[in-house]
PDB file of C-alpha atoms in Angstrom:
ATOM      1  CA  UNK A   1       0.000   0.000   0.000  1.00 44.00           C
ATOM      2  CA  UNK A   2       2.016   2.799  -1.301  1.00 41.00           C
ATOM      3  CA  UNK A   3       0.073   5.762   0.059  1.00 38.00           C
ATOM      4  CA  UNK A   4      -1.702   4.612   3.091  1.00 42.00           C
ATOM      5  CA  UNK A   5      -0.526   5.557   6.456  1.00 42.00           C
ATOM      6  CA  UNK A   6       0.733   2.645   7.872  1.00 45.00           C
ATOM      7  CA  UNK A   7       1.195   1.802  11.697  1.00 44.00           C
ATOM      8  CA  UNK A   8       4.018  -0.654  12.417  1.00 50.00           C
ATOM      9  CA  UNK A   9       3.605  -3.053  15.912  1.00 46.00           C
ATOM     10  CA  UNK A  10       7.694  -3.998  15.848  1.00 44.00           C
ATOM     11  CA  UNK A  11       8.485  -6.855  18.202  1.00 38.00           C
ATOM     12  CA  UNK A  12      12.799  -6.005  18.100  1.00 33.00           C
ATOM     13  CA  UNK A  13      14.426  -7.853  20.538  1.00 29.00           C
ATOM     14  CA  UNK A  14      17.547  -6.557  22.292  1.00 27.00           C
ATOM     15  CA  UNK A  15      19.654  -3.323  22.889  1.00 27.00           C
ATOM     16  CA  UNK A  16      16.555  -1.739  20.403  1.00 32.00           C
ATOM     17  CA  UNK A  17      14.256  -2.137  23.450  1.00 29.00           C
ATOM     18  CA  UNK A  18      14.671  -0.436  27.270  1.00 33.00           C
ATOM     19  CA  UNK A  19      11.999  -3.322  28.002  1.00 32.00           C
ATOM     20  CA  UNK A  20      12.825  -6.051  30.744  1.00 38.00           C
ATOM     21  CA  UNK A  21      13.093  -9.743  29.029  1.00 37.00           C
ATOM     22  CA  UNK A  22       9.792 -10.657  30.305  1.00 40.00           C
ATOM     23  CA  UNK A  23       8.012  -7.721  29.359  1.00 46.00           C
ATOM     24  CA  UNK A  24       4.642  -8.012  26.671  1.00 62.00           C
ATOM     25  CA  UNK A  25       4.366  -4.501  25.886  1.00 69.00           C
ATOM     26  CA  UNK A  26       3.956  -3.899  22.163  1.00 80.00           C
ATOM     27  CA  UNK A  27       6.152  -1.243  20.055  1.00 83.00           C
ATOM     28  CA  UNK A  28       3.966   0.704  17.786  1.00 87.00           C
ATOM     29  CA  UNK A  29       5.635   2.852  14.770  1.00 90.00           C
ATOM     30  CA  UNK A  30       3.766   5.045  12.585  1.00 89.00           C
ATOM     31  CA  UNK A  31       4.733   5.083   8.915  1.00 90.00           C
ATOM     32  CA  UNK A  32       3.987   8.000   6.661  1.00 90.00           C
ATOM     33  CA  UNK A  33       5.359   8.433   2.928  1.00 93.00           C
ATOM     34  CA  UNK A  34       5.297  12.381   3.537  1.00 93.00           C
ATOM     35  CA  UNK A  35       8.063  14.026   4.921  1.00 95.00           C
ATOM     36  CA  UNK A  36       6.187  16.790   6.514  1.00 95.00           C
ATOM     37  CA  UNK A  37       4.339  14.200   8.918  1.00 94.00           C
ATOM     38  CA  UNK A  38       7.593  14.288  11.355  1.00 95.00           C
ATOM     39  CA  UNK A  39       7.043  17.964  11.617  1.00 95.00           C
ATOM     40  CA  UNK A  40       3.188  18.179  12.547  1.00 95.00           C
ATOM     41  CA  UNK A  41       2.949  19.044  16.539  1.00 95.00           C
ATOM     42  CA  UNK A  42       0.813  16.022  16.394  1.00 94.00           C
ATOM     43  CA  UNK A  43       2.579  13.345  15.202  1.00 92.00           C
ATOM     44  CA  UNK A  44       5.909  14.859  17.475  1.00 93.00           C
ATOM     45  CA  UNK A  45       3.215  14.192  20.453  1.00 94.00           C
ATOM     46  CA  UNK A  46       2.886  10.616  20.170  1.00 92.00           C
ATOM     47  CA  UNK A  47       6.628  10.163  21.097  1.00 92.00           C
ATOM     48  CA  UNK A  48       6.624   7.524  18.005  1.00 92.00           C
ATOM     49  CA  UNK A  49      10.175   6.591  17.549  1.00 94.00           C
ATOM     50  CA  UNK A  50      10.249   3.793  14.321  1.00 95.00           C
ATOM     51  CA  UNK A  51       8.987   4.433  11.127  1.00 96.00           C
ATOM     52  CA  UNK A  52       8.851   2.607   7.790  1.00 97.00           C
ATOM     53  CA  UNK A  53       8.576   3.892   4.183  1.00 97.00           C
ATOM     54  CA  UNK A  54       7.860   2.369   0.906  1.00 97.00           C
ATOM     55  CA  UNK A  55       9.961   3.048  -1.662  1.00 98.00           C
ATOM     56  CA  UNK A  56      11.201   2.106  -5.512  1.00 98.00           C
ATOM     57  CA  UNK A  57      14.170  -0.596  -5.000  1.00 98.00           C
ATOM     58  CA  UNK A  58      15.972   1.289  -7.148  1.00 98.00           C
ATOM     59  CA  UNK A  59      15.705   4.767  -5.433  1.00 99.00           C
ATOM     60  CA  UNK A  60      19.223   5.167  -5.317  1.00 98.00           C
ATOM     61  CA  UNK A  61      19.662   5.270  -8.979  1.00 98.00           C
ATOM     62  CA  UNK A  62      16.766   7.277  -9.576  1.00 98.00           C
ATOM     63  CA  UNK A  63      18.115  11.063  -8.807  1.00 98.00           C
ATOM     64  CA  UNK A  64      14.353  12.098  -8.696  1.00 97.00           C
ATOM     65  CA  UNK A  65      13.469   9.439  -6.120  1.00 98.00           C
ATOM     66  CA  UNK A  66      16.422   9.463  -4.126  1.00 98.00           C
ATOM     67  CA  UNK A  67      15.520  13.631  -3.507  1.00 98.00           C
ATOM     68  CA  UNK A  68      12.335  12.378  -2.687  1.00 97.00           C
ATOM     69  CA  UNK A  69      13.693  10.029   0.179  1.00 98.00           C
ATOM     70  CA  UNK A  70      16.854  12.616   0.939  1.00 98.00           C
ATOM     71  CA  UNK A  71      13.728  15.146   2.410  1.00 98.00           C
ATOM     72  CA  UNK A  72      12.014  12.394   3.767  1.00 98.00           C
ATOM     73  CA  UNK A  73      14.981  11.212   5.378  1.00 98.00           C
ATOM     74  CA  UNK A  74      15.901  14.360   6.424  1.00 98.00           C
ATOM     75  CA  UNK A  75      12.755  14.688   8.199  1.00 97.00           C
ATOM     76  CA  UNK A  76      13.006  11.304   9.982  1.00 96.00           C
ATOM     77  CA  UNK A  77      16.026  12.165  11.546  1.00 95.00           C
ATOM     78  CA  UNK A  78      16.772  10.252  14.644  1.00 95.00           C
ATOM     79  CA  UNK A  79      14.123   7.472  14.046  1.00 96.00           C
ATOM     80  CA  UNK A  80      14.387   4.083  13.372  1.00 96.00           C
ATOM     81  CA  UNK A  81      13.736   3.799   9.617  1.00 97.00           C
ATOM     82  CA  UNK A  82      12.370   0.097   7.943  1.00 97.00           C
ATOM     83  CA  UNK A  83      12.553   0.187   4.479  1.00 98.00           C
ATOM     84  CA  UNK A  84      10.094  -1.656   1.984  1.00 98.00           C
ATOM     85  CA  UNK A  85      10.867  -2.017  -1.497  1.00 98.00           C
ATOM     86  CA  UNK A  86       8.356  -1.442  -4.407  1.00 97.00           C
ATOM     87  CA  UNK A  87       8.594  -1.792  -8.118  1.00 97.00           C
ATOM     88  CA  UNK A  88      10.187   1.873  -9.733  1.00 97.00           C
ATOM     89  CA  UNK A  89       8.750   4.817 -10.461  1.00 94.00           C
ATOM     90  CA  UNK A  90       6.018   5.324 -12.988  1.00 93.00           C
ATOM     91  CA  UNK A  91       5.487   1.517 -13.141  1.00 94.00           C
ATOM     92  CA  UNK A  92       1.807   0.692 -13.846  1.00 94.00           C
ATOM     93  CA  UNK A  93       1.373  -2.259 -11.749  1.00 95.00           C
ATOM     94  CA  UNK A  94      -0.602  -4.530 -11.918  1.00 92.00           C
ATOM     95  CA  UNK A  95      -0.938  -2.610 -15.662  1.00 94.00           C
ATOM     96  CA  UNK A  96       2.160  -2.319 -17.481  1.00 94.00           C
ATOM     97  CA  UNK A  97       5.102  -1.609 -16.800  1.00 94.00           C
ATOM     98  CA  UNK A  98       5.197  -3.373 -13.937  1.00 95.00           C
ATOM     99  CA  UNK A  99       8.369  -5.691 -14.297  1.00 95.00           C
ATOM    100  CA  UNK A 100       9.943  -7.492 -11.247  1.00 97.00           C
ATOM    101  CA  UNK A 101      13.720  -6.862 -10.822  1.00 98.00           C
ATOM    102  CA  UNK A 102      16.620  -9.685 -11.788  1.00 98.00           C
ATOM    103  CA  UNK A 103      18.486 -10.547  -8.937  1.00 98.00           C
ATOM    104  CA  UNK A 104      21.324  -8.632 -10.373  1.00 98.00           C
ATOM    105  CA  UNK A 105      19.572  -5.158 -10.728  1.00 98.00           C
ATOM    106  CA  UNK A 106      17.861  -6.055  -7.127  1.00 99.00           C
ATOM    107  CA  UNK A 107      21.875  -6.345  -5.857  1.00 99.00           C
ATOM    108  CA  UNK A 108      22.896  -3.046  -7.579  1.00 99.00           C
ATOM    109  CA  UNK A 109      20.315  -1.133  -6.505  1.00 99.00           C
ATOM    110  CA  UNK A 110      20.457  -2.793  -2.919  1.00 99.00           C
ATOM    111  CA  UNK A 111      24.317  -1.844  -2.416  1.00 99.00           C
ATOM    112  CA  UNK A 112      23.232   1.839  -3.800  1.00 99.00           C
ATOM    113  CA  UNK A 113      20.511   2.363  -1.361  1.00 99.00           C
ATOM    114  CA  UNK A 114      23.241   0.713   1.568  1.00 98.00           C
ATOM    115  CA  UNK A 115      25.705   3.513   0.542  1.00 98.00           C
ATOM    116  CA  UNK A 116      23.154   6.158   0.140  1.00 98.00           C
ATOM    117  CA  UNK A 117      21.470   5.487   3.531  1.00 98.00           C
ATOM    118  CA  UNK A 118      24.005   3.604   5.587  1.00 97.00           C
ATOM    119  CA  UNK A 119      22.032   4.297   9.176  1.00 96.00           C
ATOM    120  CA  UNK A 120      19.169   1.790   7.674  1.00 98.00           C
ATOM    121  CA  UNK A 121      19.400  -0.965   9.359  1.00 97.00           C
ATOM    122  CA  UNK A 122      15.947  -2.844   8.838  1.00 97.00           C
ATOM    123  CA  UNK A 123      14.120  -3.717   5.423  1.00 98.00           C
ATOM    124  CA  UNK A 124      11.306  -5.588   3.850  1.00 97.00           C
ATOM    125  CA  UNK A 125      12.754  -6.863   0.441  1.00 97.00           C
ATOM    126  CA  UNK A 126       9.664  -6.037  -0.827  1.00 98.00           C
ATOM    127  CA  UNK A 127       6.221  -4.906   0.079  1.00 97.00           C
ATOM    128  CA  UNK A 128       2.991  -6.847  -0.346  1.00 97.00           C
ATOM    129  CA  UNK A 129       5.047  -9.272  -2.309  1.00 97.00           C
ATOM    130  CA  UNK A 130       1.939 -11.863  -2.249  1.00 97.00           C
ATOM    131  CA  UNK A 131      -0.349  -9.251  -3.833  1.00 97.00           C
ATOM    132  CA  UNK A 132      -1.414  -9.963  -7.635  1.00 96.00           C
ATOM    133  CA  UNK A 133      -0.878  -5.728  -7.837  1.00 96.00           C
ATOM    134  CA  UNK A 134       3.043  -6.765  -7.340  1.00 98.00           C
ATOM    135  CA  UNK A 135       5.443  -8.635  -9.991  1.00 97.00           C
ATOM    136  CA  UNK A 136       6.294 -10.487  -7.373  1.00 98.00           C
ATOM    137  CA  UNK A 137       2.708 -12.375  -6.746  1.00 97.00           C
ATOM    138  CA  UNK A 138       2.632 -16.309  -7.205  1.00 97.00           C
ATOM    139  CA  UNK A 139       5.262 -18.919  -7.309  1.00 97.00           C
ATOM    140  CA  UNK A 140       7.986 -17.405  -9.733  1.00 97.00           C
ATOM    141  CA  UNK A 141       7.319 -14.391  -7.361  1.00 98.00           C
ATOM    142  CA  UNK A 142       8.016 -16.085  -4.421  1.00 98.00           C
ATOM    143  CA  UNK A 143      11.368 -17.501  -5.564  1.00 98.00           C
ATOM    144  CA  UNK A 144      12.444 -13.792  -6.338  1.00 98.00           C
ATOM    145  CA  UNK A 145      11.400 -12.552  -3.188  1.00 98.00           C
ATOM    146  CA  UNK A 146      13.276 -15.329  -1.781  1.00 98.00           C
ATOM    147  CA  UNK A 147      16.384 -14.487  -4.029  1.00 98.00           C
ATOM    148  CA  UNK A 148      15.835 -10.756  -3.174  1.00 98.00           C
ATOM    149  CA  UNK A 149      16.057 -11.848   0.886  1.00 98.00           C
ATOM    150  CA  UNK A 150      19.441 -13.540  -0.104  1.00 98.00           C
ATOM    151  CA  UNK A 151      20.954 -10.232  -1.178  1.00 98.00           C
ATOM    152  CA  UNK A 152      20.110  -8.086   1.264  1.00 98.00           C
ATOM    153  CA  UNK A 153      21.192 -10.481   4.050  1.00 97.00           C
ATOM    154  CA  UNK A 154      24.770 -11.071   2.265  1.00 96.00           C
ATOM    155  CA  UNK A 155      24.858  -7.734   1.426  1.00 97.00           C
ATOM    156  CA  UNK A 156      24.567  -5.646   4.760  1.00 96.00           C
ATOM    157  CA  UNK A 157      25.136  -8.908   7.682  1.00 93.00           C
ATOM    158  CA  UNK A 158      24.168  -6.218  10.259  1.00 94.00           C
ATOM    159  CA  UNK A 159      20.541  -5.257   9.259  1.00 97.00           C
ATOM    160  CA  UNK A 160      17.370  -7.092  10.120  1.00 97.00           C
ATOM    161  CA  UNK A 161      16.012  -8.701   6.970  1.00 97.00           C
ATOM    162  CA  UNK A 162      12.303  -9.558   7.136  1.00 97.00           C
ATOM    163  CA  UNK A 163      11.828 -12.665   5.221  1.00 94.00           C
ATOM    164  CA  UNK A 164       8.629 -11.633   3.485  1.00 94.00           C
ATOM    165  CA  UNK A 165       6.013  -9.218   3.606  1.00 96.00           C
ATOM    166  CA  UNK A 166       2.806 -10.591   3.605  1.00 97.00           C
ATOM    167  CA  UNK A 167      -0.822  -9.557   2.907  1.00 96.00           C
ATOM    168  CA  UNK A 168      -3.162 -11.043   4.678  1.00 96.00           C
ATOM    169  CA  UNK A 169      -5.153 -12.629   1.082  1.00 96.00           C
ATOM    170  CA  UNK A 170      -5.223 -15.510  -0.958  1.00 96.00           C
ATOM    171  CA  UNK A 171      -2.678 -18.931  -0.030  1.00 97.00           C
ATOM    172  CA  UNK A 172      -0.838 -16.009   1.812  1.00 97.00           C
ATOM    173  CA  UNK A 173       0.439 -19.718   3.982  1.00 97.00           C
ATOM    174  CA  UNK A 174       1.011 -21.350   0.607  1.00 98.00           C
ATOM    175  CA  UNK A 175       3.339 -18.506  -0.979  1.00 98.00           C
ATOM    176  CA  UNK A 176       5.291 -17.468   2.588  1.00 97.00           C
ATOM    177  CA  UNK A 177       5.809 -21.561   2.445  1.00 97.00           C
ATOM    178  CA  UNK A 178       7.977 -20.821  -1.138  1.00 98.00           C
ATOM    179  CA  UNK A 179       9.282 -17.941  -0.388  1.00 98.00           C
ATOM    180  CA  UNK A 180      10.654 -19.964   2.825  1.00 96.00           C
ATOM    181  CA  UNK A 181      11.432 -23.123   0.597  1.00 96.00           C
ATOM    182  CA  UNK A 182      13.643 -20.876  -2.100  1.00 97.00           C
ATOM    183  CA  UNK A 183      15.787 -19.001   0.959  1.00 97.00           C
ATOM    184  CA  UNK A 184      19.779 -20.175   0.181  1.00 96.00           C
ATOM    185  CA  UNK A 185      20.902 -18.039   2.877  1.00 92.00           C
ATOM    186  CA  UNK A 186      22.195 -20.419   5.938  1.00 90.00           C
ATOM    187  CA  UNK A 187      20.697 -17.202   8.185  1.00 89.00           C
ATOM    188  CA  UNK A 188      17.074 -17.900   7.986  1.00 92.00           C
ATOM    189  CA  UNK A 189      14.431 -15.085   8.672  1.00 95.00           C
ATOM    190  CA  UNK A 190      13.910 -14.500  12.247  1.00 94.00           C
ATOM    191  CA  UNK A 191      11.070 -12.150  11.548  1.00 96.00           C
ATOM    192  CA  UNK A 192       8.214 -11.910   9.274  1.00 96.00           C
ATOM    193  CA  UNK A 193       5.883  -8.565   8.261  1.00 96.00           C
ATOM    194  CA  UNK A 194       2.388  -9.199   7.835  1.00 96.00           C
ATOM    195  CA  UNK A 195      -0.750  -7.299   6.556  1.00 96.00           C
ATOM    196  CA  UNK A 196      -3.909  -8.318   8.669  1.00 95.00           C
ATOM    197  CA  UNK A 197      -6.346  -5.869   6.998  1.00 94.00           C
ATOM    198  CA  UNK A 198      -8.879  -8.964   6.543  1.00 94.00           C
ATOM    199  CA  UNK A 199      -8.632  -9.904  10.154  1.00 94.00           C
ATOM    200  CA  UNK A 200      -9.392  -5.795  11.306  1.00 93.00           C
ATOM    201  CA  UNK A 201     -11.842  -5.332   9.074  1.00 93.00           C
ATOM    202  CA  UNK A 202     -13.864  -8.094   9.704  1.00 93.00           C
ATOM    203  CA  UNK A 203     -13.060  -8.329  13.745  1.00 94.00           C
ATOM    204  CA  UNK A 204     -11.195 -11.780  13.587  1.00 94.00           C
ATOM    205  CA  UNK A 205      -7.827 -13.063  14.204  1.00 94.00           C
ATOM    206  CA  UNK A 206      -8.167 -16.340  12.284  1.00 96.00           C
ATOM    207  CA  UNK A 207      -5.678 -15.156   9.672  1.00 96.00           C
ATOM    208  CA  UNK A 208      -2.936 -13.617  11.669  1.00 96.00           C
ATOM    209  CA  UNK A 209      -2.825 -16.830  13.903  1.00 96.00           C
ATOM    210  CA  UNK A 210      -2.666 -19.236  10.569  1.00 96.00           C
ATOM    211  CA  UNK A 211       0.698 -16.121   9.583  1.00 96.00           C
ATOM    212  CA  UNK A 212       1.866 -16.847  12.961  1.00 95.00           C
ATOM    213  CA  UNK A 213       1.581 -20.904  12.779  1.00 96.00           C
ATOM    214  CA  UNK A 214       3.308 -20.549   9.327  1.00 96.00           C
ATOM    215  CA  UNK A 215       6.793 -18.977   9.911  1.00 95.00           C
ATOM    216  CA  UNK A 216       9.517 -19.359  12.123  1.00 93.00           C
ATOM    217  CA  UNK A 217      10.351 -16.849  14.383  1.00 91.00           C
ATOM    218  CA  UNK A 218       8.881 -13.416  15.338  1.00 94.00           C
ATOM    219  CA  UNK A 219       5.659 -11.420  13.504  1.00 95.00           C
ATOM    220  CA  UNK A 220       5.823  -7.749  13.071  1.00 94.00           C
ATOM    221  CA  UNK A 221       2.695  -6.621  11.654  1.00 94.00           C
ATOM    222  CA  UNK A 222       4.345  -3.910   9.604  1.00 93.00           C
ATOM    223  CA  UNK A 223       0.430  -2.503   8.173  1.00 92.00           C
ATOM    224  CA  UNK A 224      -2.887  -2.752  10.195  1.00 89.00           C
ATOM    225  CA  UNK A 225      -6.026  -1.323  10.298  1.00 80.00           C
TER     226      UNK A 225
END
């Protein structure tokens, strides 16, 4: 969802949290694509401290994207950023264009962003990747995302990789179950986004629990509502 405001409930672990071991209190982030959100008195009252924006993978090669994201990361300043990738600009999707990237232009552009934006230290290879609006829907997609997880992880070994971003439609199970199956990397996911917008809408947790049965290791629902 490239222009919805999006709340993230992050579950980090460690140093990231002043919380005691034991503790169940949820982290809630509030993700905005407009830079002057950091700015309005009432956002700056919530004390929100992680954020996440969407973004073409290849911002970093795109001089008019990348002075899109400069302001908005300008603004951000001081949070904790997640990045989720999304086809480039001006694609069409699910229209054409709307072309997936090769795992070679996903590793250029990757290493770009890394050097642009070195203080980024958590992303979503890609966002919604299950969706049929993405290039990265079905079984084929799944493998890419799967190749795409690969990259990051090699490329920066410091950042937290989510293994796949998930929307809450469909075999959502089916295709996090290939996107799982095609992951080379010996460090598997330890966390998993996930889009319960059928569960909130219709007042039911059945889906998020079947997300949560699915993967291994922790579930940040990076979009809800």
């Amino acid at each position: 969802m490239t222009r919805r405001t999006t709340f993230l409930t992050l579950a980090l672990a460690g140093a990231a949290l002043a919380l005691p071991a034991t503790s169940g209190a949820a982290i809630v982030g509030l993700g905005d694509q407009n830079a002057t959100t950091f700015s309005d008195p009432l956002f700056r009252a919530l004390g929100v401290s992680k954020t996440r924006l969407i973004t073409p993978y290849n911002t970093a090669q795109d001089p008019a994207q990348k002075a899109i994201v400069d302001q908005w990361m300008a603004a951000a300043r001081g949070k904790q950023v997640m990045i989720a990738f999304n086809p480039k600009r001006n694609s069409r999707c699910p229209g054409s264009p709307c072309k997936a990237p090769s795992a070679k232009q996903f590793q250029s552009a990757f290493k770009a962003f890394r050097k642009a934006y070195p203080s980024v230290k958590i992303y979503q290879p890609w966002n919604e990747s299950n969706s049929k609006t993405q290039p990265t829907s079905g079984k084929r997609g799944a493998k890419k995302v799967a190749g795409y997880y690969d990259i990051a992880k090699k490329n920066c070994r410091s950042c937290t990789v989510v293994g796949a971003d998930i929307q809450d439609i469909g075999n959502f199970t089916g295709y996090v179950k290939d996107v799982l199956k095609n992951i080379k990397s010996k460090k598997k996911p330890k966390v998993w986004g996930f889009h319960n917008y059928t569960d909130t809408n219709r007042f039911s947790t059945k889906n998020t629990k079947r997300f949560v049965n699915t993967v291994p290791g922790k579930v940040w629902l990076t979009e809800t509502g």
